XYZ file of C-alpha atoms in Angstrom:
473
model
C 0.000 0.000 0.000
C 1.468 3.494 -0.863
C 2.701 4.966 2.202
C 0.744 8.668 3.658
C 3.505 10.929 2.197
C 2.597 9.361 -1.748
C -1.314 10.206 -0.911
C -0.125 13.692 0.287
C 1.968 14.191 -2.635
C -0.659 12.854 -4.938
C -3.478 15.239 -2.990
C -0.992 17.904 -3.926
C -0.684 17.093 -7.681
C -4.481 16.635 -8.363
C -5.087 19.846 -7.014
C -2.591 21.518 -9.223
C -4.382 19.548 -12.408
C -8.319 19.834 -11.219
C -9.194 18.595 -14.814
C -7.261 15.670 -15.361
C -8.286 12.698 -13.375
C -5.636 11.127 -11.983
C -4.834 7.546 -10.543
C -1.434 5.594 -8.953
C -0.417 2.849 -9.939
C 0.838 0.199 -11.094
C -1.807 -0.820 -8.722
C -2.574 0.952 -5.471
C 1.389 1.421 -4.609
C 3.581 4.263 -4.731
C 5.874 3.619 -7.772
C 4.357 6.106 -10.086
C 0.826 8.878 -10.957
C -0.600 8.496 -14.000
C -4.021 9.876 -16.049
C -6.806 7.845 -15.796
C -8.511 6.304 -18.722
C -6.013 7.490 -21.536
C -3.113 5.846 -22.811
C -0.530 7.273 -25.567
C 0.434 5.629 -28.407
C 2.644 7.451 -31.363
C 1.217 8.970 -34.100
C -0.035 7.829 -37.495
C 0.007 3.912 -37.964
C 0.801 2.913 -34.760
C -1.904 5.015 -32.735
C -4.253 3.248 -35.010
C -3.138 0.065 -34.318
C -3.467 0.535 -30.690
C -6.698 1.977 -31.100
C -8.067 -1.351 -32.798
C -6.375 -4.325 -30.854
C -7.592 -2.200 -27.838
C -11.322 -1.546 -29.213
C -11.255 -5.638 -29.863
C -10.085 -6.356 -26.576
C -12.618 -4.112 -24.862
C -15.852 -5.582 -26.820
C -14.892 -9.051 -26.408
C -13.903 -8.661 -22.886
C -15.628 -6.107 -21.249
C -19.008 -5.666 -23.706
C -18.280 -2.474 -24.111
C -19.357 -0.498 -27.336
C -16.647 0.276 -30.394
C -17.143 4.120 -30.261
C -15.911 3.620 -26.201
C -12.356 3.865 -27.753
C -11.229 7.406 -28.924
C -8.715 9.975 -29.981
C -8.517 12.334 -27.417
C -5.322 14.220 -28.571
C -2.904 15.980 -28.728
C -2.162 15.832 -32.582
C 0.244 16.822 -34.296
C 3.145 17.453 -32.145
C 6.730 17.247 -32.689
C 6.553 14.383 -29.598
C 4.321 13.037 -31.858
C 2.345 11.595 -28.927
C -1.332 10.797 -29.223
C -4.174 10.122 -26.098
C -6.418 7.437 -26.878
C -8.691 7.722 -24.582
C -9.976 4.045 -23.536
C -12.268 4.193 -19.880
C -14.316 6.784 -18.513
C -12.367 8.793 -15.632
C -15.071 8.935 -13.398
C -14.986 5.067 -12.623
C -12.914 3.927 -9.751
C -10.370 5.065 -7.111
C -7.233 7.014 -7.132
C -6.082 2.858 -7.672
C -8.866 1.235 -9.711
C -7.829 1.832 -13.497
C -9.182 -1.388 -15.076
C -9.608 0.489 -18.296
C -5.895 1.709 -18.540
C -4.318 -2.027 -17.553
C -6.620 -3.147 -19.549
C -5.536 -1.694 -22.460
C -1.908 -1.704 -22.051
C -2.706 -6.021 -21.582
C -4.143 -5.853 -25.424
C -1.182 -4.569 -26.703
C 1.535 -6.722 -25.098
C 1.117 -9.756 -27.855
C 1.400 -7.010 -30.923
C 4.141 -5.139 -28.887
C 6.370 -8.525 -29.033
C 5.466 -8.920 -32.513
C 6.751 -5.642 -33.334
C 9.611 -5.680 -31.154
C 8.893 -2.259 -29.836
C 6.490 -0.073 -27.235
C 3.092 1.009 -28.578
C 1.468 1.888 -25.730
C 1.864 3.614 -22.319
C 0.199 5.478 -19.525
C 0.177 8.715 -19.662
C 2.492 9.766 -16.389
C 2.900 12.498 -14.309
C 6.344 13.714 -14.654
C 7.015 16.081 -11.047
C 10.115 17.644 -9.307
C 8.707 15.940 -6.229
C 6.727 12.529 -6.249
C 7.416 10.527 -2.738
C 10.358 12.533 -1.416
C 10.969 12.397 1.966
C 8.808 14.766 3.929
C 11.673 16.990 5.082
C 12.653 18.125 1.677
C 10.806 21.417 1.937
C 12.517 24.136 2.305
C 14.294 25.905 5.631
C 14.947 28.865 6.313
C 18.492 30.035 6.348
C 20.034 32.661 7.779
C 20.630 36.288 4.944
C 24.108 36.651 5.958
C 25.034 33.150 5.871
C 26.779 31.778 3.845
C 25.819 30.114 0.691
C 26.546 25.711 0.392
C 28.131 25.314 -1.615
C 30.196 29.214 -1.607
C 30.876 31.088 -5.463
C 34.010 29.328 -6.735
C 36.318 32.277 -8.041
C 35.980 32.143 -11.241
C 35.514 35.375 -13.239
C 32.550 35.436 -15.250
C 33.559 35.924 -19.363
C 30.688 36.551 -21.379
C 32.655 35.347 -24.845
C 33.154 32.031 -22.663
C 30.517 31.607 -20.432
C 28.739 28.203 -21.081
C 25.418 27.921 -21.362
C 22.981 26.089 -18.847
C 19.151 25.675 -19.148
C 17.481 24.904 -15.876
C 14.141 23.264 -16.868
C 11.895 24.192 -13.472
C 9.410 26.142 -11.730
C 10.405 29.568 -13.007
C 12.498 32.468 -11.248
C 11.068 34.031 -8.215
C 10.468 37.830 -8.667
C 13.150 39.042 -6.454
C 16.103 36.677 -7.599
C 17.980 39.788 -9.239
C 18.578 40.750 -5.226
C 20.938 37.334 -5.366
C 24.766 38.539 -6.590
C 25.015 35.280 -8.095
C 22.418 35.235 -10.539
C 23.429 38.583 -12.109
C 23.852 36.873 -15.674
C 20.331 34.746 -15.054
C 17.680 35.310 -17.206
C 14.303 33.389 -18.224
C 10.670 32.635 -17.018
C 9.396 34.343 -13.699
C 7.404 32.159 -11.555
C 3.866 32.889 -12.635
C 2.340 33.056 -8.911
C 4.027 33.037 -5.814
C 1.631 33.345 -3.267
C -1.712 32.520 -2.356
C -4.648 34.952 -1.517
C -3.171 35.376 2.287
C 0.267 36.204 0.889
C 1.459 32.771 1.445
C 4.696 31.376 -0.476
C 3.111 28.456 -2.369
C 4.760 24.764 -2.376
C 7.676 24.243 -4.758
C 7.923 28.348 -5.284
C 11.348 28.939 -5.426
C 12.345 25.591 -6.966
C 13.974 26.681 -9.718
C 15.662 29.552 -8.478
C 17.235 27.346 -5.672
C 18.765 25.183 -8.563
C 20.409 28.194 -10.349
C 21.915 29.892 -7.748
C 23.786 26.582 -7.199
C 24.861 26.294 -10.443
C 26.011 29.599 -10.317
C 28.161 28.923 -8.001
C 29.897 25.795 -8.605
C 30.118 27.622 -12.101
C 29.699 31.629 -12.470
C 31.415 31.326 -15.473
C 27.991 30.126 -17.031
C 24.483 31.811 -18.599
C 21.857 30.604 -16.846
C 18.356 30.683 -18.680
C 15.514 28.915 -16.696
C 12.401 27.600 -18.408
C 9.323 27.340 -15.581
C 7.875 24.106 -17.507
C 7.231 22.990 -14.034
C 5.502 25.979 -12.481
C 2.122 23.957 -11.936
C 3.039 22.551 -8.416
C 6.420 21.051 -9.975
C 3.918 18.615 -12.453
C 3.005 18.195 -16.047
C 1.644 14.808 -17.754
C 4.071 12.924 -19.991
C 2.113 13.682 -22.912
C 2.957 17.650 -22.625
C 6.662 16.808 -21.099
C 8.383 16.312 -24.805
C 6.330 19.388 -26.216
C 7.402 21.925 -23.644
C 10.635 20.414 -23.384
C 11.368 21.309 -27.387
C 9.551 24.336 -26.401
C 12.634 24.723 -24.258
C 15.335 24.342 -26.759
C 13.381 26.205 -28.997
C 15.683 29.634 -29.460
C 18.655 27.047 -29.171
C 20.173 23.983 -27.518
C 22.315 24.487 -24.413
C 25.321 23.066 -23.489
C 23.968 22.080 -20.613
C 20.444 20.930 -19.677
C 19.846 20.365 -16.445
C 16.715 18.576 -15.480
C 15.287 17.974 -11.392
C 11.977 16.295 -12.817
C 10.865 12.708 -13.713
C 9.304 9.880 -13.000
C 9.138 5.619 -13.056
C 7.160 3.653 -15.207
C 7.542 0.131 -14.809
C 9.835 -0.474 -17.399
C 13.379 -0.357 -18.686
C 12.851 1.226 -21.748
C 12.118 5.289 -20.979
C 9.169 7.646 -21.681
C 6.742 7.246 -25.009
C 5.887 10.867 -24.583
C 9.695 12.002 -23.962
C 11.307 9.542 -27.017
C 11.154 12.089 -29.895
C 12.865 14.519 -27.640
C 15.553 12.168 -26.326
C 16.540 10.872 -30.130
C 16.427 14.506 -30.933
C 19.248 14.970 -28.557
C 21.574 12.435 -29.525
C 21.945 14.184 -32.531
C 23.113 17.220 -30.995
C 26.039 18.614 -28.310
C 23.998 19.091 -25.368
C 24.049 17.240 -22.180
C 21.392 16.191 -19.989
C 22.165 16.013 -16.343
C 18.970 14.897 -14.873
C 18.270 13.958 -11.230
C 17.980 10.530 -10.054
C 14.720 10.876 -7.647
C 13.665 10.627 -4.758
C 12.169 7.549 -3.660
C 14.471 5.867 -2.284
C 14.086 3.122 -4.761
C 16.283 1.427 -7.565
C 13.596 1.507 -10.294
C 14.319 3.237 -13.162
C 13.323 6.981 -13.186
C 13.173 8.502 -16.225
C 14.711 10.425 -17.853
C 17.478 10.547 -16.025
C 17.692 6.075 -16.379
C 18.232 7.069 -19.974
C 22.252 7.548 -19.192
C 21.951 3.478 -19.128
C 20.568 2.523 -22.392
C 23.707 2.516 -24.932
C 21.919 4.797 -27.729
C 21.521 7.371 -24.879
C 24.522 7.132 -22.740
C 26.615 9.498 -23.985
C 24.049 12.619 -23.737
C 23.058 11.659 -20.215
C 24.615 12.275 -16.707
C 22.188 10.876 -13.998
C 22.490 11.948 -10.488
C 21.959 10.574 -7.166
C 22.154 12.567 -3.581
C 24.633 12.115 -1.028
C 24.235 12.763 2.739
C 25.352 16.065 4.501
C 28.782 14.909 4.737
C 29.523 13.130 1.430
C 30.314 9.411 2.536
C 27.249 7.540 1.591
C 24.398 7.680 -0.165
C 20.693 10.234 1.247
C 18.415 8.112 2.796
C 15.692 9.934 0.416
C 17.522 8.804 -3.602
C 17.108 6.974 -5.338
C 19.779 4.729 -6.543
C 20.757 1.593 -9.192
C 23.403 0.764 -11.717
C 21.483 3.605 -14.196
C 22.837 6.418 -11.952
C 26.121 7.938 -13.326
C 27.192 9.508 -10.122
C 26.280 11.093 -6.930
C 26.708 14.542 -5.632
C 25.711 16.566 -2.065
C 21.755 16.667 -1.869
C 21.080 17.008 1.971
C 20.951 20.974 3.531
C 22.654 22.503 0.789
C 22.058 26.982 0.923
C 21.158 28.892 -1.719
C 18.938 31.493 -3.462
C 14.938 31.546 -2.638
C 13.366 34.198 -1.884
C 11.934 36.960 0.046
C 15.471 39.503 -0.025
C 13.110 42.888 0.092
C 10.007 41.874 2.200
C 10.475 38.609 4.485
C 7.581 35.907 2.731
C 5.746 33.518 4.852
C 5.214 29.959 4.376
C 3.291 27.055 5.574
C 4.651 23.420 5.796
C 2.952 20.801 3.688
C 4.162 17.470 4.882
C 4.956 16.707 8.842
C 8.493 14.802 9.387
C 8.646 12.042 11.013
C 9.623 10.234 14.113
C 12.124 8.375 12.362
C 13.386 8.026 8.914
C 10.942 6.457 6.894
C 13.024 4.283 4.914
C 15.462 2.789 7.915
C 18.151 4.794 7.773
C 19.921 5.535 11.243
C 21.728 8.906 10.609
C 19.552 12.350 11.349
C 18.112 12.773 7.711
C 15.628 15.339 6.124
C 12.661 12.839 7.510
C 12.924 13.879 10.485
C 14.912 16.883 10.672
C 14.421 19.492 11.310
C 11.103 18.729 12.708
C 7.896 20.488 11.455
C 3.834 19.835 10.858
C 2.145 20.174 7.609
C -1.444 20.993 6.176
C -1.321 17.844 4.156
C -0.283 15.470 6.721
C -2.585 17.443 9.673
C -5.804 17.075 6.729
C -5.308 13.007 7.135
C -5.725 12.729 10.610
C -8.761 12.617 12.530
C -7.576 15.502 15.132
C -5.405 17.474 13.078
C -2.533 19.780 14.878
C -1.742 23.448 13.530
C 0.977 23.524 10.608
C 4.510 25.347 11.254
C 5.184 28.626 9.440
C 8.639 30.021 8.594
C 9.512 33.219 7.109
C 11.746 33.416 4.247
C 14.523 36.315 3.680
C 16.320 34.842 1.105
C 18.396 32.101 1.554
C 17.090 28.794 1.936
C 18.723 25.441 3.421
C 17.124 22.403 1.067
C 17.581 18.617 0.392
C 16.892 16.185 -2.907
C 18.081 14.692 -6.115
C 17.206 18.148 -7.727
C 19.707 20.258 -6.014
C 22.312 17.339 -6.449
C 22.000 17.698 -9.967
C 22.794 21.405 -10.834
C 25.985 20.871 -8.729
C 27.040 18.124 -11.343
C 26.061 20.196 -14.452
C 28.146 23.270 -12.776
C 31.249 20.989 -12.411
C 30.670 20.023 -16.043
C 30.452 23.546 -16.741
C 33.287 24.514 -14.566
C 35.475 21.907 -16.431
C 34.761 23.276 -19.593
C 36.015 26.796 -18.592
C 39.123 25.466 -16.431
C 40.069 23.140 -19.991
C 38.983 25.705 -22.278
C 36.491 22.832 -23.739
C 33.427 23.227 -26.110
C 31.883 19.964 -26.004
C 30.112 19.394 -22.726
C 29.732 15.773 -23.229
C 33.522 14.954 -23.744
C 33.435 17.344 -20.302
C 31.817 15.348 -18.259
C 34.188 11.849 -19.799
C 37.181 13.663 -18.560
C 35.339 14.618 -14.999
C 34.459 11.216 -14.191
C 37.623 10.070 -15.969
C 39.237 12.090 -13.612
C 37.670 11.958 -10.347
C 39.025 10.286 -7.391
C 36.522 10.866 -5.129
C 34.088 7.869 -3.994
C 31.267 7.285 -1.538
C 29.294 4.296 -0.410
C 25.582 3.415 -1.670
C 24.169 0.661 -0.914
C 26.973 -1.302 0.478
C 28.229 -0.069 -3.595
C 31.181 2.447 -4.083
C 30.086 4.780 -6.336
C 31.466 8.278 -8.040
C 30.802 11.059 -5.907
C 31.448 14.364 -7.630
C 32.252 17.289 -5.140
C 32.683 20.893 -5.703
C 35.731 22.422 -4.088
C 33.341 25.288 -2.261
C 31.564 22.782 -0.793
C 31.007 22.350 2.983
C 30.345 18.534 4.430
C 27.660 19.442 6.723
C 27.830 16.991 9.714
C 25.379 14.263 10.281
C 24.219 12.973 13.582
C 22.921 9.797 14.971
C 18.852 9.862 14.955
């Protein structure tokens, strides 16, 4: 059964998408979120081949009328993705898709015949699904300092590399942050709600380039808020927005805190045309490894382990505060390329002018939820949340905090733009212009290791960083 903080988190993402039903699945576990009653299929031949062995299925199975099976879009796109819809939303649970596993059983004997996917759910692709309850943000402290500090590099506009942050876009104020003096792109569309309150996952994307900004100020920053719905978007409008993205140019850099599992070994139907897209040119995807604490493929960053993929794709996993072993909270497996900080790490958020408020969403816990004996971000620093407090029969009052700029925050997502700014920093310390030979020679290169898993692993840290030290729970 999927554990309270999945529900929360799922609670949380149907809100953000009131229209689109929404279920979990595979069954009623916590490996993924996906639409209800639609399933995608490519365009052309193939959607209408799905369309008919599932329209066959249905009336011989389920006596359910032809017309039940239909095309309900998009068309047309250069992710050439299709919905078929296939079951009315409306029937069932948040765990009771028969239509959807029903269709995607109809296809499995043409799928082997044609050696290739036809048909998938249509997933929710987040910065956030199951993460450990203590990965919202903390407050930290305006004249702190930042974790990890600005390396010294001098910033060269004639050799700056360029990053694209795909995120929640730029909080209003981030100009106050020295840092992110050569950031541009998307403000966050709304910050607060109608009391004034900082809304969940606000800040997001800000967070992540301030700390590529300093592992690497020699870079351009542009960040794309894809993700400013609550950190969540269906796969079938992922690979659109992301070629939205790229759109006025590829980067050398993409980095990437979003994804999601599937089930499968194979990647994302609606994300394909986009991922054989960039094989074909110089950028690199550095894309985080998630949060679940699980060794399931998450995609897209469990593209860096299929061979036609490998080379455009750094994955990355989360270390503890002090860099010896692996966060409690990521997610882990042969697919991830290497690991990097991803517990407490300071940087840019918001609220430099006017102090913002905000209210917890998810309560920590007594003790880490998935074992783990160290003091992680499940249970520290300790704080109530709305959605936790709206699941229990006698619900407590949430914690507020008050933001003045900085922030202290854990995950997968902030472990990742420190691995894209060391590929960027290598670039300008080597004077190199392909980013993916960059990050060859940094892992070539590194001598630094940490334990995950009982498994040594790569563990790439930035000179300015600070191990932060971790106590017994």
């Amino acid at each position: 059964m999927a554990p309270q903080r999945f529900h929360e988190q799922f609670d949380q993402i149907q809100r953000s998408l009131p229209d689109v039903p929404l279920a979990m699945g595979p069954d009623d576990s916590a490996e993924f979120i996906y639409e209800k009653g639609v399933v995608l299929a490519r365009d052309g031949e193939e959607a209408q081949v799905v369309e008919d062995a599932v329209r066959t299925h249905f009336t011989a199975t389920e006596g359910l009328t032809a017309d039940h099976v239909r095309r309900a879009g998009p068309r047309a796109n250069r992710s050439g993705i299709t919905r078929i819809r296939v079951g009315d939303p409306g029937e069932g649970g948040r765990a009771a898709d028969h239509a959807v596993a029903g269709a995607l059983r109809a296809l499995r004997e043409t799928e082997g015949r044609a050696g290739r996917r036809l048909v998938s759910r249509n997933h929710v692709v987040s910065i956030a699904v199951n993460a450990c309850p203590g990965d919202e943000p903390v407050p930290a402290p305006r004249t702190g300092p930042a974790n990890p500090a600005a390396a010294g590099t001098a910033y060269d506009p004639a050799r700056a590399v360029g990053v694209l942050v795909v995120d929640t876009g730029l909080t209003h104020d981030y100009r106050s942050y020295p840092l992110l003096a050569h950031t541009e792109g998307d403000l966050q569309v709304r910050e607060t709600d109608e009391d004034g309150v900082l809304q969940q996952y606000v800040g997001h994307g800000t967070f992540i380039a301030g700390l590529v900004a300093a592992v690497a100020p020699n870079t351009d920053v542009t960040v794309r808020g894809t993700l400013n719905d609550a950190g969540a978007i269906l796969e079938s409008e992922f690979g659109e927005r992301l070629f939205d993205a790229v759109e006025d140019g590829w980067p050398d850099i993409l980095s990437l805190s979003a994804g999601t599992s599937n089930g499968r070994v194979d990647g994302l139907l609606g994300v394909a045309a986009f991922m054989d897209e960039l094989r074909s040119r110089h950028t690199l995807l550095v894309a985080a490894a998630g949060n679940n604490a699980s060794a399931a493929p998450f995609w897209p960053a469990a593209y860096a382990a299929l061979p036609e993929h490998a080379d455009a794709v750094l994955s990355v996993g989360a270390l503890r505060g002090d860099g010896a072993f692996g966060a409690c909270f990521s997610n882990h497996g042969p697919w991830v390329t290497a690991y990097a900080p991803g517990e407490r790490l300071v940087s840019a958020f918001t609220g430099f002018g006017t102090p913002v408020p905000y209210v917890y969403q998810h309560s920590t816990y007594e003790a880490c939820r998935y074992g783990f004996s160290y003091s992680c971000t499940c249970r520290s620093p300790r704080h109530t949340g709305v959605l936790s407090e709206e699941r229990h029969a006698a619900p407590g009052k949430p914690d507020q905090v008050m933001f003045e700029g900085l922030a202290s925050w854990s995950g997968t997502s902030f472990a990742t733009p420190l691995a894209a700014g060391l590929v960027a920093a290598h670039m300008t310390a080597n004077q190199l212009t392909d980013p993916r030979a960059a990050a060859r020679q940094l892992l070539a290169g590194n001598a630094e290791f940490a334990e995950v898993r009982g498994v040594h692993v790569p563990a790439l840290l930035p000179p300015t960083w600070r191990p932060v030290p971790v106590g017994a729970a």
